[in-house]
Short mmCIF file of C-alpha atoms in Angstrom, two decimals:
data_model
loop_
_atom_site.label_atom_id
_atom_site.label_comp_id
_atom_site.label_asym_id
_atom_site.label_seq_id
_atom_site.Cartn_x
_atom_site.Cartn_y
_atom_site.Cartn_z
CA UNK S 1 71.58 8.54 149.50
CA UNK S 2 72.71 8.61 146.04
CA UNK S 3 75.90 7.10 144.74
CA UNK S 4 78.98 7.84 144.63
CA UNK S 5 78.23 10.50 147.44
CA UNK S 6 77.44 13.30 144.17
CA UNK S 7 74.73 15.73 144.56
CA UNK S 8 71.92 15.07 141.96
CA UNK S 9 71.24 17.21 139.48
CA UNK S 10 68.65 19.33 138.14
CA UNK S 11 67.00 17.52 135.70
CA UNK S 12 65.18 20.47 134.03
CA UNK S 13 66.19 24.40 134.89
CA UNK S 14 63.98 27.60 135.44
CA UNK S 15 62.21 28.58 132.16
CA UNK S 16 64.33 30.55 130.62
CA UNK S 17 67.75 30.15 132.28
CA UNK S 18 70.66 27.92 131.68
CA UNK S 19 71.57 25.00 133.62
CA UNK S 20 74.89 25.26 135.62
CA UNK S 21 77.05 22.93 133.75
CA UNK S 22 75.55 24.49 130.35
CA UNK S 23 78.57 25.16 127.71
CA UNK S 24 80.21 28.74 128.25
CA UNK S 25 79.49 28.86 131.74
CA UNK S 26 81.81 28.03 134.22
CA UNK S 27 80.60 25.30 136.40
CA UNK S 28 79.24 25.92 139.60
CA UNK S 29 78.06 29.89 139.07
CA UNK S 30 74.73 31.15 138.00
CA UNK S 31 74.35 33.01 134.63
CA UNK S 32 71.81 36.39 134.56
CA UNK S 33 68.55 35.90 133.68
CA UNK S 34 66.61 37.35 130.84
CA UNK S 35 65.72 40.50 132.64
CA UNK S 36 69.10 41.24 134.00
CA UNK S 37 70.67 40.70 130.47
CA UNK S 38 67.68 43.49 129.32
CA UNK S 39 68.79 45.67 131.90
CA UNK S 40 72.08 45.67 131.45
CA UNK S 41 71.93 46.12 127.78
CA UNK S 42 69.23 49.12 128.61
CA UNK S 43 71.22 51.01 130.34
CA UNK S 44 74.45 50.20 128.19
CA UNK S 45 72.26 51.73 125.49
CA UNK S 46 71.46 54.57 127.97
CA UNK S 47 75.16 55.57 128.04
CA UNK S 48 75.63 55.36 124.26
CA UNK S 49 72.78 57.96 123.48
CA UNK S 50 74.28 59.99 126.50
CA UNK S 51 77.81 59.42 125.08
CA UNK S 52 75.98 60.80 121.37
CA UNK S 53 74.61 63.28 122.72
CA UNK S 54 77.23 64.59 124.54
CA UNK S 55 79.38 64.30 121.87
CA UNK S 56 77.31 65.78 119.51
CA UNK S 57 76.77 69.28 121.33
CA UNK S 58 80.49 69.37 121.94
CA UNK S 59 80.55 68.78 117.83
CA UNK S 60 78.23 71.47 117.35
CA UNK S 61 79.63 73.95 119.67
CA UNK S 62 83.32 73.19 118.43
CA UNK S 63 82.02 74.00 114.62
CA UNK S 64 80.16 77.21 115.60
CA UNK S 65 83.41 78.46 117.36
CA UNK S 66 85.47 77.48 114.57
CA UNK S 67 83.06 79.65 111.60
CA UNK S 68 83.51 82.52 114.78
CA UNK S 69 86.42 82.79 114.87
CA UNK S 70 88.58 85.42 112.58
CA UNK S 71 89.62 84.23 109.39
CA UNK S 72 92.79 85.13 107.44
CA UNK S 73 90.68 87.18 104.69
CA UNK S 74 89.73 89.97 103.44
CA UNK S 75 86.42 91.19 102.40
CA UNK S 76 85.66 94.13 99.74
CA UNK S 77 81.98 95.14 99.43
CA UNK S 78 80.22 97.93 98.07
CA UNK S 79 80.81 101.52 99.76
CA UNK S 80 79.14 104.29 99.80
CA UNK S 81 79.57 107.18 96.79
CA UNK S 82 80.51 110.96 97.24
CA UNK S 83 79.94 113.74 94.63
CA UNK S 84 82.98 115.93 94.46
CA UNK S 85 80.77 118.68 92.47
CA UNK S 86 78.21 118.42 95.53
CA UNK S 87 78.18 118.98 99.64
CA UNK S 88 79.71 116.76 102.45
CA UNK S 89 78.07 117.28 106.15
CA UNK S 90 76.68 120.96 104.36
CA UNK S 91 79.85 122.09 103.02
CA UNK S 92 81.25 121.91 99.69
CA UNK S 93 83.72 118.54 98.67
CA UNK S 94 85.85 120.65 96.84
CA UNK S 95 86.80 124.83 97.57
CA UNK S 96 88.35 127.16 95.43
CA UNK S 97 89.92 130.29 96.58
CA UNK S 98 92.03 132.41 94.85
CA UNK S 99 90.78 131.96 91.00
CA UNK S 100 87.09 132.70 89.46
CA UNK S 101 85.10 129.44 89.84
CA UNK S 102 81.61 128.50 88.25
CA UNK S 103 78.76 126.96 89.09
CA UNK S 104 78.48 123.20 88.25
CA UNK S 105 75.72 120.54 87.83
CA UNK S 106 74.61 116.77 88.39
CA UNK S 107 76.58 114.39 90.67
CA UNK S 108 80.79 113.55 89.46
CA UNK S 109 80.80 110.88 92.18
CA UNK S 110 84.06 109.11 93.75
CA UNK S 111 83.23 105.46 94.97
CA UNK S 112 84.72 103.53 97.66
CA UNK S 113 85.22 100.29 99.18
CA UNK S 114 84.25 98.87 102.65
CA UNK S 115 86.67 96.79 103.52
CA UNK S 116 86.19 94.38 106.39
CA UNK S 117 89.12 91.89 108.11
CA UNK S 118 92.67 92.06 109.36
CA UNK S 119 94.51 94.33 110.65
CA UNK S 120 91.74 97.31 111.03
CA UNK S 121 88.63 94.40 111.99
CA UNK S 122 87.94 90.85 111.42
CA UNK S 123 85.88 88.62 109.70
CA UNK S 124 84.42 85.06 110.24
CA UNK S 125 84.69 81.66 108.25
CA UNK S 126 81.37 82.40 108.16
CA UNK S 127 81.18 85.95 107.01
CA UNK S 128 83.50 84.73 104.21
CA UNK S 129 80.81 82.16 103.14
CA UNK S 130 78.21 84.80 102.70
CA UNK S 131 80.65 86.98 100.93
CA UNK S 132 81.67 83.99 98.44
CA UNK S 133 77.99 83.42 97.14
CA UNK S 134 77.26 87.26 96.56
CA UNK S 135 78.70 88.52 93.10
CA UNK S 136 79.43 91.80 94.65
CA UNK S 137 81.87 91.21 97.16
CA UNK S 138 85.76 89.70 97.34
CA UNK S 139 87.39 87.33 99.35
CA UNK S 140 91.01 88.18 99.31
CA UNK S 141 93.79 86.69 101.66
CA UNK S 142 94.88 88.83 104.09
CA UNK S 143 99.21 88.45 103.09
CA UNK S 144 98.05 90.00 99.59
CA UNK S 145 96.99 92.99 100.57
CA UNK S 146 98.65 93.63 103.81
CA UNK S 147 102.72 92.67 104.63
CA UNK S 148 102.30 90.20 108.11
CA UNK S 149 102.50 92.03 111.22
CA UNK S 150 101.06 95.05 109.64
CA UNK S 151 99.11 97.13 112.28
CA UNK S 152 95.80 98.98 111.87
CA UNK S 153 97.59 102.49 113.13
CA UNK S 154 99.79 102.17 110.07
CA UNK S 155 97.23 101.01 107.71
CA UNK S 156 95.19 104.06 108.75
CA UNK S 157 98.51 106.43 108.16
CA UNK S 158 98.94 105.09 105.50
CA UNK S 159 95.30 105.16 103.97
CA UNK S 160 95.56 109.28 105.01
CA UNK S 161 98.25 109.98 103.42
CA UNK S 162 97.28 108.47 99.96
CA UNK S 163 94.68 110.32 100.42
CA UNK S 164 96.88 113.44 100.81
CA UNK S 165 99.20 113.03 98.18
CA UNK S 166 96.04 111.90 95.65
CA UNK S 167 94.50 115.29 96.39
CA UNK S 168 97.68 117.13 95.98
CA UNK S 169 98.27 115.30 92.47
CA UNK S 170 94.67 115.99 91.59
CA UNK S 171 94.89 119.35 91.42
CA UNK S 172 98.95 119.39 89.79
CA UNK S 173 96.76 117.38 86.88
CA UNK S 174 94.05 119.94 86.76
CA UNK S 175 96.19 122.87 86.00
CA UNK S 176 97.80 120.77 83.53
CA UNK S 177 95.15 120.54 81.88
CA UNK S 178 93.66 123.66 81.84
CA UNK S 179 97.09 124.93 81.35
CA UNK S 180 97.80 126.58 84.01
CA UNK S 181 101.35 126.99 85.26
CA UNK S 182 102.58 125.99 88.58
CA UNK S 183 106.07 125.07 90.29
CA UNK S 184 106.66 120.93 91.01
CA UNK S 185 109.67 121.08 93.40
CA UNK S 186 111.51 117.06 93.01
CA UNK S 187 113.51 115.36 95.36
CA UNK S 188 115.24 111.80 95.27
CA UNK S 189 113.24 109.04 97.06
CA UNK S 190 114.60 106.08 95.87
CA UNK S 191 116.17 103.90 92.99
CA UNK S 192 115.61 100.91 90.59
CA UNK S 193 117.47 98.04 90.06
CA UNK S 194 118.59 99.25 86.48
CA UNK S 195 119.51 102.79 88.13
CA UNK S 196 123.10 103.80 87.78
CA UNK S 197 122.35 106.69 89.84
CA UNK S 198 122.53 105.06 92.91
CA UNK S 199 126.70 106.41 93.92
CA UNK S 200 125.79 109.70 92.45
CA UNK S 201 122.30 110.70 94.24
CA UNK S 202 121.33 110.37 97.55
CA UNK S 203 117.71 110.26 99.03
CA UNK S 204 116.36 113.78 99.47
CA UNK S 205 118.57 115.35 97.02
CA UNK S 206 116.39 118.22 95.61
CA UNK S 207 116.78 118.43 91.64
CA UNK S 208 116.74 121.67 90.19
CA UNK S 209 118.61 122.18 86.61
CA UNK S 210 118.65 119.42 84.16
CA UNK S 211 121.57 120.18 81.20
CA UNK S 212 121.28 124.12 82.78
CA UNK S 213 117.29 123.75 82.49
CA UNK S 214 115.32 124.46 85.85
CA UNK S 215 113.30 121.77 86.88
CA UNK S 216 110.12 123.19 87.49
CA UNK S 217 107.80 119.72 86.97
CA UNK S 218 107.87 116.04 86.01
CA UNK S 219 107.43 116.70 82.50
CA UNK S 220 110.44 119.42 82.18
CA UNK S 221 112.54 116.78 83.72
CA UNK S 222 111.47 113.78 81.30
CA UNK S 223 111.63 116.38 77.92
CA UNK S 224 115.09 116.71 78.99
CA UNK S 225 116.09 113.34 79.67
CA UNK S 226 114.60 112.30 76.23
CA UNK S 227 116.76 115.01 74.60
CA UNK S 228 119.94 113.73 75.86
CA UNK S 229 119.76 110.69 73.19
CA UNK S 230 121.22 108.48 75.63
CA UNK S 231 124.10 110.67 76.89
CA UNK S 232 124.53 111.21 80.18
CA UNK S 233 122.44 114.35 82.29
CA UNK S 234 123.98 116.71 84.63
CA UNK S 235 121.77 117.51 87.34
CA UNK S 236 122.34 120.57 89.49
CA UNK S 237 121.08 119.64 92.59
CA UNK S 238 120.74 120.94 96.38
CA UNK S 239 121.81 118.34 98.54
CA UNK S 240 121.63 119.50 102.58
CA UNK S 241 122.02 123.16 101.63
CA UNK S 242 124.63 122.88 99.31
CA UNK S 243 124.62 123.09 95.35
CA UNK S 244 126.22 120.30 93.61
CA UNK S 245 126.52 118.91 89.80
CA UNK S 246 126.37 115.72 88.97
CA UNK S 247 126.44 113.80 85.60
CA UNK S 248 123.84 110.94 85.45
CA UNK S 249 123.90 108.43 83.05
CA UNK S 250 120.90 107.58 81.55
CA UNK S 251 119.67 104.04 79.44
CA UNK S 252 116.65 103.15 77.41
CA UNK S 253 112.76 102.71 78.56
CA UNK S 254 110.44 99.75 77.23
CA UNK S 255 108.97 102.70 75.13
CA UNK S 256 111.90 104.40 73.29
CA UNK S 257 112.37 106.97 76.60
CA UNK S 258 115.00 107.36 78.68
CA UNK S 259 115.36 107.01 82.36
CA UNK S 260 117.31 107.53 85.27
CA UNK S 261 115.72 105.11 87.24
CA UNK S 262 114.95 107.27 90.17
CA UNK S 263 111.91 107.34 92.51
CA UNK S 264 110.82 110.78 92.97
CA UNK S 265 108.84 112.68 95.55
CA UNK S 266 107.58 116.02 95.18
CA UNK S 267 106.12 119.48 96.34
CA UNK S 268 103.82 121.67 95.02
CA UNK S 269 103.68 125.30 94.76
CA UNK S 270 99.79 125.98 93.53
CA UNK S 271 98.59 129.95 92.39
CA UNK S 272 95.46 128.44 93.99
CA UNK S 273 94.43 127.06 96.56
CA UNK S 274 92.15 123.61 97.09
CA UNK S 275 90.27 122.38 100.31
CA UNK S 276 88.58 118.93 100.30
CA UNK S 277 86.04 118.39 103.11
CA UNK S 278 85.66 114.11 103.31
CA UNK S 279 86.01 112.20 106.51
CA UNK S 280 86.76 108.86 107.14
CA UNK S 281 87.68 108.12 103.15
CA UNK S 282 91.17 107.21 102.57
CA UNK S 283 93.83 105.77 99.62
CA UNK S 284 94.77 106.96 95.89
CA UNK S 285 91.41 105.81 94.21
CA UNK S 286 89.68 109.15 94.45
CA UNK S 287 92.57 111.10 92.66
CA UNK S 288 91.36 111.34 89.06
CA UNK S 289 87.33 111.98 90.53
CA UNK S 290 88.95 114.83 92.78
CA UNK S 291 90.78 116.78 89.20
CA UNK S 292 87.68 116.44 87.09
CA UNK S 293 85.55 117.83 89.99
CA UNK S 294 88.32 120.51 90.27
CA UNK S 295 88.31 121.15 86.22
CA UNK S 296 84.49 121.64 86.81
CA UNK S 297 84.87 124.36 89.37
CA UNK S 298 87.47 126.12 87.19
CA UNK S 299 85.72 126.14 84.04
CA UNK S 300 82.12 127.65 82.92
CA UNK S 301 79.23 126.17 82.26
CA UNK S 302 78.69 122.64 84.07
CA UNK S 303 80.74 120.00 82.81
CA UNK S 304 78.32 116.95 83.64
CA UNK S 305 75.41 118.74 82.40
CA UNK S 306 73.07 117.83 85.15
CA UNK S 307 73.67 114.09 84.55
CA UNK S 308 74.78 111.66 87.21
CA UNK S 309 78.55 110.43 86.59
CA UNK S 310 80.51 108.26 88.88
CA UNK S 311 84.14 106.85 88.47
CA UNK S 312 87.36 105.79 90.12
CA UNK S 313 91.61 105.84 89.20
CA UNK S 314 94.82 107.46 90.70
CA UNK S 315 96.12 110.29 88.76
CA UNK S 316 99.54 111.51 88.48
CA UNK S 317 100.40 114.81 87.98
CA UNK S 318 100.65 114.54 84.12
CA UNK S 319 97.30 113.36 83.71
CA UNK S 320 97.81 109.95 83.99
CA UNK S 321 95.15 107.86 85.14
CA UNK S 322 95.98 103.97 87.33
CA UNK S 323 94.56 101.02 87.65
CA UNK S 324 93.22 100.16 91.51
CA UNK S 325 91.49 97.33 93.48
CA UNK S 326 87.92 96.83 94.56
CA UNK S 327 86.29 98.20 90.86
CA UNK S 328 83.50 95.51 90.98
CA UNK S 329 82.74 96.84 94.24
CA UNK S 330 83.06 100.52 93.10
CA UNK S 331 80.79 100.31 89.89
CA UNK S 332 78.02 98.04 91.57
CA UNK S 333 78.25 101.23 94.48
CA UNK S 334 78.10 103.86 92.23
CA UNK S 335 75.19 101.73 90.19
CA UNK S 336 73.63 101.63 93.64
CA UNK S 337 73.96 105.15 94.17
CA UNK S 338 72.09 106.23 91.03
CA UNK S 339 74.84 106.92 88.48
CA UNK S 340 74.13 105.93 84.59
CA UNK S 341 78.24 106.45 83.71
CA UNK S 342 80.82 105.23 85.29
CA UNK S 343 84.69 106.19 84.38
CA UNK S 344 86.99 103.24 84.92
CA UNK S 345 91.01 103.15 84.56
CA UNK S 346 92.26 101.36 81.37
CA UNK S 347 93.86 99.05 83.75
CA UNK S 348 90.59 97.59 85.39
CA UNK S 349 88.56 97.22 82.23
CA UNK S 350 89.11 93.76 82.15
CA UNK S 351 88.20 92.56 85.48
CA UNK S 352 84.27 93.85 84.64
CA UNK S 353 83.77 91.37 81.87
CA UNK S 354 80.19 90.14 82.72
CA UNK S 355 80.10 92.19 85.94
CA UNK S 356 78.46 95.52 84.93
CA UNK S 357 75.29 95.83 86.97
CA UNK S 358 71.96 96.98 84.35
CA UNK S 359 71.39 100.65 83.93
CA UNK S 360 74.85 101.48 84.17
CA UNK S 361 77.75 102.43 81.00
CA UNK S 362 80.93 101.92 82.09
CA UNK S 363 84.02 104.07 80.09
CA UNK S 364 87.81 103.48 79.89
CA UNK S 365 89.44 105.88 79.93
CA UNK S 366 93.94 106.39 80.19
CA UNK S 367 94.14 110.23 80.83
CA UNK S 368 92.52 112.63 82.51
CA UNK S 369 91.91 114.02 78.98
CA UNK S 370 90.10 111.21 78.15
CA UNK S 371 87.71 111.30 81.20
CA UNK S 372 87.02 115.23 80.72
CA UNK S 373 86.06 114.47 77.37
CA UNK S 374 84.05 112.01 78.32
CA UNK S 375 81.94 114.00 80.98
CA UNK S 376 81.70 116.67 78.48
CA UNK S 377 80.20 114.43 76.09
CA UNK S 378 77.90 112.89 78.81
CA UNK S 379 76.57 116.58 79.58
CA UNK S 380 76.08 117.34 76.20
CA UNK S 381 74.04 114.45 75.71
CA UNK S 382 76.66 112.80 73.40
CA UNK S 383 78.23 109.44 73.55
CA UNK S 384 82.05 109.35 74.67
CA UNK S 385 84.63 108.58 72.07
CA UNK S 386 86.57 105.72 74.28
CA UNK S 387 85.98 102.10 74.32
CA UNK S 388 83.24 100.87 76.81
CA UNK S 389 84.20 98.06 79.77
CA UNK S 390 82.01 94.39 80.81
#
């Protein structure tokens, strides 16, 4: 017997464990052994690498759906080229009936843009990567080239009837300038904020005297408004069938002209008439390619010369050629395609600082006179007399 009735106690433990009144354990209960602490931490560890791994994949396969899914941008690469002297699908770009044409030479290419995203496709986070590191293509947000909630049916109505209107003006700027006559018929389509016309005319209003002059084009129109030295113009217009006078007052253009500040539309009457086979092209760009291909057909001997132009602008009906998007896209295309010239709007020149691909001269040109000149230089072998872009 012992004293005091106690239990003795161990005087040495197990090698390696703790003995039961050891501090930090509780008295009485038996702490893990070596091996139980080692599996315990094993599997622990087992969990963690599971919990890693786990969480990794899910990492991975979150970030792969994020750069899959559509992205809010645009992206404008090169397109392919079309030569409005040449054949499309074994017909003819441009026909001529009803006036001698002659036979041209060499390539007077339009250029276009593919244009991937929003609302007519999509593109990926991780298409827009790839399109940031090449120098030929733009990333553009979506909201500054298309109004939210824009649809792909209107974008595509839209595209056709630029299209339309840029062939119809093409060939108003052709006869221009070859100087032959045909009938512009205007109508009202809208107003600017500095109009005072806005009581007087209505939308649709057909305008056909100006001061007892008939309106028979654009340019009759402005001649008279200029010659009115600021007082004010009566129109005679035709307004849902009837004939009507009004007197609109007129004020002061940035360049010494004067205005009405009305938005016209307009029809043509042609002594010609024009067919353009092209599928699945669409916008304003092509306009000013379209009237020199036109001039071409009209005129003898071939214009280019045999050389291989390319170029790009609107054009209005008085010859006037505009600025428009994608034109880094549009000369490396055309560069691509094998044209040595390109013919670039005024407007644009800018943008191709330090972005003119190698075996390619790129022209400004304002006017539709300027290009012509310009092509007839190039097919002479001359140089153009207009300043050179990049």
């Amino acid at each position: 017997m012992s004293e005091s009735g106690h239990q003795p106690k161990a005087a040495s433990a197990a090698p390696g464990s703790a003995t039961p009144d050891a501090p930090g354990e509780a008295p009485g209960t038996q702490p893990p052994t070596d091996l139980a602490v080692w599996n315990r931490r094993t599997r622990a560890s087992r969990r963690r690498r599971r919990i890693t791994t786990v969480s990794g994949a899910l990492a991975g396969l979150l970030t792969l759906t994020a750069v899959a899914l559509p992205s809010p941008y645009i992206i404008e690469s090169p397109g392919p080229t079309f030569n409005t002297i040449g054949e499309y699908d074994g017909e003819p770009v441009i026909t001529v009936n009803g006036a001698e044409t002659y036979p041209t030479e060499g390539h007077l290419d339009l250029t276009t843009v593919y244009v991937s995203g929003a609302p007519t496709g999509w593109t990926t986070f991780l298409d827009v990567v790839r399109s940031w590191a090449l120098p030929t293509e733009a990333v553009i947000p979506q909201e500054l080239v298309y109004p939210s909630g824009t649809t792909s049916d209107e974008v595509t109505a839209q595209n056709t009837e630029a299209m339309a209107t840029s062939q119809s003006w093409a060939v108003a700027a052709a006869l221009e300038n070859l100087g032959i006559d045909y009938r512009q018929t205007l109508f009202v389509a809208g107003f600017t904020a500095e109009s005072q016309a806005t009581s007087l005319l209505k939308p649709k209003d057909q305008l056909v005297t100006a001061d007892g002059m008939e309106v028979t084009g654009l340019e009759g129109l402005k001649g008279r408004l200029n010659a009115s030295g600021g007082e004010a113009v009566e129109l005679g217009i035709i307004r849902d069938g009837e004939e009507l006078a009004v007197d609109v007052p007129v004020y002061p253009g940035a360049e010494g002209e004067w205005l009405m500040g009305v938005y016209l539309d307009s029809d043509f009457e042609f002594p010609l008439d024009v067919t353009v086979t092209l599928e699945n092209v669409g916008g304003p760009s092509a306009g000013m390619m379209f009237a020199l291909g036109i001039i071409d057909e009209l005129t003898p001997g071939p214009m280019a010369g045999g050389r291989h132009l390319a170029g790009t602008g609107t054009i209005d009906p008085d010859g006037t050629v505009g600025e428009i998007g994608g034109i880094v896209q549009k000369v490396s295309g055309a560069a691509d395609g094998g044209a040595e010239v390109f013919l670039a709007p005024e407007g644009n020149c800018a943008e191709l600082t330090g972005r003119v691909p190698d075996g390619i001269t790129v022209y400004s040109v304002a006017t539709l006179g300027q290009a012509r000149s310009a092509v007839e230089a190039v097919g002479s072998g001359g140089t153009p007399q207009v300043p050179t872009c990049g």
